[in-house]
Coordinates of C-alpha atoms and ligand atoms in Angstrom, one line a residue:
M37 CA 12.4 0.3 -62.2
A38 CA 10.4 -1.1 -59.8
K39 CA 8.8 0.6 -56.2
M40 CA 8.1 -2.7 -54.1
Q41 CA 10.9 -5.4 -52.5
G42 CA 9.5 -9.1 -53.5
P43 CA 7.5 -11.0 -50.9
G44 CA 9.2 -12.3 -47.6
A45 CA 8.0 -15.8 -47.0
Y46 CA 10.5 -18.5 -46.3
R47 CA 10.2 -22.0 -45.7
Y48 CA 12.6 -24.0 -43.9
K49 CA 12.0 -28.1 -42.0
L50 CA 12.8 -28.3 -38.7
G51 CA 12.7 -32.4 -38.5
D52 CA 9.4 -33.6 -39.3
Y53 CA 7.8 -29.7 -39.4
Q54 CA 7.8 -27.2 -41.7
L55 CA 8.5 -23.9 -40.7
T56 CA 7.8 -20.6 -42.7
A57 CA 9.5 -17.2 -41.6
L58 CA 7.2 -14.1 -42.5
F59 CA 8.7 -11.1 -42.9
D60 CA 6.9 -7.8 -41.5
G61 CA 9.2 -5.5 -42.5
I62 CA 11.9 -2.7 -40.7
W63 CA 11.2 0.0 -38.3
Y64 CA 14.7 2.7 -39.0
L65 CA 14.7 4.1 -35.1
P66 CA 17.4 6.7 -34.7
I67 CA 18.9 6.3 -31.7
D68 CA 21.3 8.7 -29.0
G69 CA 24.5 8.4 -27.4
K70 CA 22.1 6.9 -25.1
F71 CA 20.8 3.9 -26.3
V72 CA 23.0 1.1 -24.4
H73 CA 23.3 2.2 -21.0
N74 CA 26.7 1.1 -20.9
A75 CA 28.4 1.6 -24.3
S76 CA 29.6 5.2 -25.4
G77 CA 27.8 5.9 -28.7
A78 CA 30.8 5.9 -30.2
Q79 CA 31.0 2.4 -29.6
V80 CA 27.7 1.2 -31.1
D81 CA 28.4 3.5 -34.1
E82 CA 31.7 1.6 -34.2
A83 CA 29.9 -1.6 -34.2
L84 CA 26.7 -0.2 -37.0
T85 CA 29.8 0.9 -39.3
A86 CA 31.1 -2.6 -38.6
A87 CA 28.0 -3.9 -40.2
F88 CA 27.8 -1.9 -43.0
L89 CA 25.2 0.4 -41.7
P90 CA 24.7 4.4 -41.1
P91 CA 25.6 5.4 -37.5
H92 CA 22.9 6.8 -35.0
I93 CA 20.0 4.3 -36.5
L94 CA 18.8 1.6 -36.1
P95 CA 17.5 -1.5 -38.0
I96 CA 15.0 -3.0 -36.7
S97 CA 13.8 -6.0 -38.8
F98 CA 10.7 -7.7 -37.6
T99 CA 10.3 -11.5 -38.9
A100 CA 7.1 -13.7 -37.1
L101 CA 7.5 -17.8 -37.6
L102 CA 5.2 -19.8 -38.3
V103 CA 4.8 -23.4 -37.2
N104 CA 3.2 -26.1 -39.1
T105 CA 3.5 -29.6 -36.9
G106 CA 1.4 -31.5 -39.3
A107 CA -1.5 -30.9 -37.7
K108 CA -1.6 -27.8 -36.5
L109 CA -0.5 -24.5 -37.8
I110 CA 0.9 -21.8 -34.7
L111 CA 1.9 -18.7 -35.5
I112 CA 4.9 -17.2 -32.9
D113 CA 4.4 -13.6 -32.6
T114 CA 2.1 -11.6 -34.9
G115 CA 3.9 -8.4 -36.3
T116 CA 3.6 -5.3 -35.7
A117 CA 0.2 -4.8 -38.0
G118 CA 1.7 -1.1 -39.2
Q119 CA 1.0 0.8 -36.1
I120 CA 4.4 1.3 -35.1
T121 CA 6.4 2.2 -38.9
D122 CA 5.4 2.8 -42.1
T123 CA 7.8 0.8 -43.4
A124 CA 6.6 -2.4 -41.5
G125 CA 2.9 -4.4 -41.6
V126 CA 3.3 -6.5 -44.9
M127 CA 3.1 -10.0 -43.0
L128 CA -0.3 -11.1 -43.8
D129 CA 1.1 -10.0 -46.7
N130 CA 3.7 -12.8 -46.8
L131 CA 1.5 -15.2 -45.4
K132 CA -1.1 -15.1 -48.3
V133 CA 1.6 -15.7 -50.4
A134 CA 2.5 -18.9 -48.3
G135 CA -0.5 -19.9 -49.3
I136 CA -2.6 -19.5 -45.4
A137 CA -5.7 -17.3 -44.5
P138 CA -5.5 -15.6 -41.1
A139 CA -8.5 -18.2 -40.5
D140 CA -6.4 -21.2 -40.9
I141 CA -4.5 -20.1 -38.1
D142 CA -5.1 -22.7 -35.0
M143 CA -2.6 -20.8 -31.9
I144 CA -0.5 -17.9 -31.6
L145 CA 2.1 -18.3 -28.9
I146 CA 3.2 -14.9 -27.4
S147 CA 6.9 -14.0 -26.5
H148 CA 6.2 -10.3 -24.1
F149 CA 3.7 -7.6 -24.6
H150 CA 5.9 -5.1 -26.6
P151 CA 3.3 -3.8 -29.2
D152 CA 6.0 -4.9 -32.2
H153 CA 4.9 -8.3 -31.1
I154 CA 0.7 -8.6 -29.9
D155 CA -0.5 -5.6 -32.7
G156 CA -1.4 -8.0 -35.2
I157 CA -3.3 -9.8 -33.3
K158 CA -5.8 -7.3 -34.0
T159 CA -6.7 -4.8 -37.1
K160 CA -6.8 -0.9 -35.7
D161 CA -10.6 -0.7 -35.4
G162 CA -9.9 -3.7 -33.0
A163 CA -11.1 -6.7 -34.8
K164 CA -9.3 -10.3 -34.7
V165 CA -6.9 -11.4 -37.1
F166 CA -7.0 -14.6 -36.8
P167 CA -10.5 -15.5 -35.8
Q168 CA -9.8 -19.0 -35.4
A169 CA -6.8 -18.7 -33.6
E170 CA -6.5 -19.5 -29.4
I171 CA -4.3 -17.5 -27.9
F172 CA -1.4 -18.7 -25.2
V173 CA 0.9 -15.9 -23.3
P174 CA 3.4 -15.8 -20.6
E175 CA 1.7 -15.4 -16.9
P176 CA 3.9 -13.5 -15.4
E177 CA 4.0 -11.6 -18.7
W178 CA 0.2 -11.2 -18.0
A179 CA 0.8 -10.7 -14.1
F180 CA 3.0 -7.7 -15.0
W181 CA 1.5 -5.7 -17.9
M182 CA -2.1 -6.0 -17.1
D183 CA -1.5 -4.9 -13.0
D184 CA -3.3 -1.6 -13.2
A185 CA -0.9 -0.7 -10.2
N186 CA 2.1 -1.5 -12.2
M187 CA 0.8 1.2 -14.6
G188 CA 0.3 3.5 -12.1
R189 CA 4.2 3.5 -11.3
H190 CA 5.7 3.9 -15.3
S191 CA 4.8 6.7 -17.6
G192 CA 6.3 7.5 -21.5
T193 CA 6.6 5.0 -24.1
V194 CA 6.0 2.1 -21.0
H195 CA 2.7 3.3 -20.1
R196 CA 1.5 3.6 -23.4
Y197 CA 2.7 -0.3 -23.6
F198 CA 0.6 -0.5 -20.9
L199 CA -1.8 1.2 -22.6
N200 CA -1.5 -0.8 -26.0
A201 CA -2.1 -4.3 -24.1
R202 CA -5.1 -3.2 -22.9
R203 CA -6.4 -2.2 -26.1
I204 CA -5.7 -5.7 -27.1
F205 CA -6.7 -7.9 -24.8
S206 CA -9.1 -6.4 -22.4
D207 CA -12.2 -7.4 -23.9
I208 CA -10.8 -11.2 -25.1
A209 CA -9.5 -11.9 -21.9
K210 CA -11.7 -14.7 -20.7
E211 CA -9.9 -16.9 -24.1
V212 CA -6.2 -15.7 -23.6
H213 CA -4.0 -19.2 -22.4
R214 CA -1.6 -18.4 -19.9
F215 CA 1.1 -20.6 -19.5
K216 CA 4.1 -21.0 -17.2
P217 CA 7.4 -20.1 -18.8
G218 CA 8.8 -24.0 -18.8
A219 CA 5.6 -25.4 -20.1
E220 CA 5.4 -27.3 -23.7
V221 CA 2.9 -25.2 -24.7
A222 CA 2.0 -26.7 -28.4
P223 CA 3.4 -30.3 -29.1
G224 CA 7.0 -30.1 -29.5
I225 CA 7.0 -26.7 -28.1
E226 CA 8.7 -25.6 -24.8
S227 CA 8.7 -23.0 -23.1
I228 CA 11.8 -21.4 -21.7
A229 CA 12.0 -18.0 -19.3
A230 CA 13.9 -15.5 -20.3
Y231 CA 13.5 -12.6 -17.7
G232 CA 14.9 -9.4 -18.9
H233 CA 13.8 -7.4 -21.8
T234 CA 10.5 -7.3 -20.1
P235 CA 9.1 -9.3 -16.6
G236 CA 8.2 -12.4 -18.4
H237 CA 10.0 -12.4 -21.5
T238 CA 9.7 -15.9 -22.9
A239 CA 11.6 -17.7 -25.5
F240 CA 11.1 -21.2 -27.1
A241 CA 12.6 -24.5 -28.0
I242 CA 10.8 -26.4 -31.3
H243 CA 11.7 -30.0 -30.9
S244 CA 10.5 -32.7 -34.1
G245 CA 11.7 -36.0 -35.3
G246 CA 15.2 -35.6 -33.4
H247 CA 15.7 -31.9 -34.0
S248 CA 15.9 -28.6 -32.3
M249 CA 15.7 -24.8 -32.9
L250 CA 15.8 -22.1 -30.6
A251 CA 13.4 -19.4 -31.2
M252 CA 15.0 -16.2 -28.8
S253 CA 12.1 -13.8 -29.3
D254 CA 14.5 -11.2 -28.4
T255 CA 16.4 -12.8 -25.9
V256 CA 19.2 -11.6 -28.3
R257 CA 18.0 -8.8 -30.8
E258 CA 20.2 -6.8 -33.8
P259 CA 22.8 -9.2 -33.9
F260 CA 25.4 -6.6 -35.6
L261 CA 25.5 -4.9 -31.7
F262 CA 23.7 -7.8 -29.5
V263 CA 25.7 -11.5 -30.6
R264 CA 28.6 -8.9 -31.0
Y265 CA 28.5 -7.5 -27.6
P266 CA 26.1 -9.8 -25.0
Q267 CA 26.3 -7.5 -22.2
W268 CA 25.7 -4.1 -23.6
Q269 CA 22.2 -3.1 -22.2
P270 CA 20.0 -1.5 -24.5
S271 CA 17.6 1.0 -22.9
Y272 CA 14.8 -1.1 -24.7
D273 CA 15.7 -4.1 -21.7
M274 CA 13.6 -3.2 -18.9
D275 CA 16.3 -4.9 -16.6
G276 CA 19.6 -4.0 -18.1
P277 CA 21.5 -6.6 -16.2
L278 CA 19.5 -9.4 -15.9
A279 CA 18.6 -9.0 -19.7
A280 CA 22.6 -9.3 -20.1
T281 CA 22.3 -12.5 -18.4
T282 CA 20.2 -14.4 -19.9
R283 CA 21.4 -13.1 -23.4
S284 CA 24.8 -14.9 -22.7
Q285 CA 23.5 -17.8 -21.2
M286 CA 21.3 -18.2 -24.8
L287 CA 23.9 -17.6 -27.1
D288 CA 25.8 -19.9 -25.0
R289 CA 24.1 -22.7 -25.3
A290 CA 23.1 -22.0 -29.1
A291 CA 26.7 -22.2 -30.1
A292 CA 28.2 -24.9 -27.7
D293 CA 24.9 -27.1 -28.8
R294 CA 25.3 -25.8 -32.1
M295 CA 21.4 -26.0 -32.3
P296 CA 19.8 -23.7 -35.0
V297 CA 19.0 -20.8 -33.5
E298 CA 15.7 -18.1 -34.8
A299 CA 15.1 -14.6 -33.5
Y300 CA 12.3 -11.9 -34.2
H301 CA 14.3 -9.0 -35.2
F302 CA 17.3 -10.8 -36.6
P303 CA 17.7 -10.1 -40.6
F304 CA 15.2 -12.1 -43.2
P305 CA 14.7 -14.9 -42.7
A306 CA 16.2 -14.7 -38.8
C307 CA 17.5 -18.1 -38.9
G308 CA 21.1 -19.6 -38.3
H309 CA 23.3 -20.4 -35.9
I310 CA 25.4 -19.1 -33.3
V311 CA 29.3 -18.8 -33.0
K312 CA 32.2 -17.7 -30.8
A313 CA 34.1 -14.7 -31.8
A314 CA 36.6 -13.1 -30.6
S315 CA 34.6 -10.5 -29.2
G316 CA 31.0 -12.6 -28.0
F317 CA 29.1 -14.1 -30.8
A318 CA 28.7 -14.1 -34.2
L319 CA 25.5 -14.4 -36.2
E320 CA 26.1 -17.5 -39.3
P321 CA 22.7 -17.0 -41.3
A322 CA 21.0 -19.2 -42.6
M323 CA 21.4 -19.8 -46.7
W324 CA 18.6 -19.2 -49.4
A325 CA 17.6 -23.2 -49.9
P326 CA 15.1 -25.0 -51.7
L327 CA 12.6 -27.8 -49.7
Ligands
ZN573 ZN1 10.6 -6.8 -30.0

């Protein structure tokens, strides 16, 4: 019997661009009845059971997205670097499977400063993993997390996120480009203010050759809970009501425009379409296809 899963690198086309989904792993996070502020533990367990998942455990899948424009290799978010759980941290192995070395990456786009999105920028020892990549982060995200007064107002897990943001960014601050959400941050890549999950949380729309895809970042996380019940407010959304409004609007846009979507915490390869359902929406996952 094999002890290892096969590789997780999946390529697909968007216009003239080639996208590669790079699997990083799954974190099986135990949750209690307080995980969703406006739904009971029993309702959350019911939604997990409906998706054939065990109760009280949230499977948090991680998939980074690589965009090859033909001229540049752009990585959107960077994986956990094995620093969050021992069942995640294989993104670099899958990058290698895709035939790409870390030094080949030209640009890194960051959606927000939660550790699972930025930890991959550095090794545990503080060395840069992508030595040639220029790093781009949302300006309001930088302003919130790098402010010492804000850090002083938070304790516990969120305080640790502030310290982690400093570990990643402090000594490279001068090299980090800060963009205003709404700006085109790379050829064909438009940033979209999607606040709520964090104060400066940003999604992206990727456009090429008349085709467009929404890279939703953490606007919509586990689909069996938050595509189905977009109004549910999980404890990891820092502003629950704002995040729920942002989420509903983005799902509405994706369904109305029949736009392909991608999201960091969707099941690998983390892409598909959104359709209206009796309650909320549903994810129609993409089908494995040859290039
Ligand atoms: Zn995340």
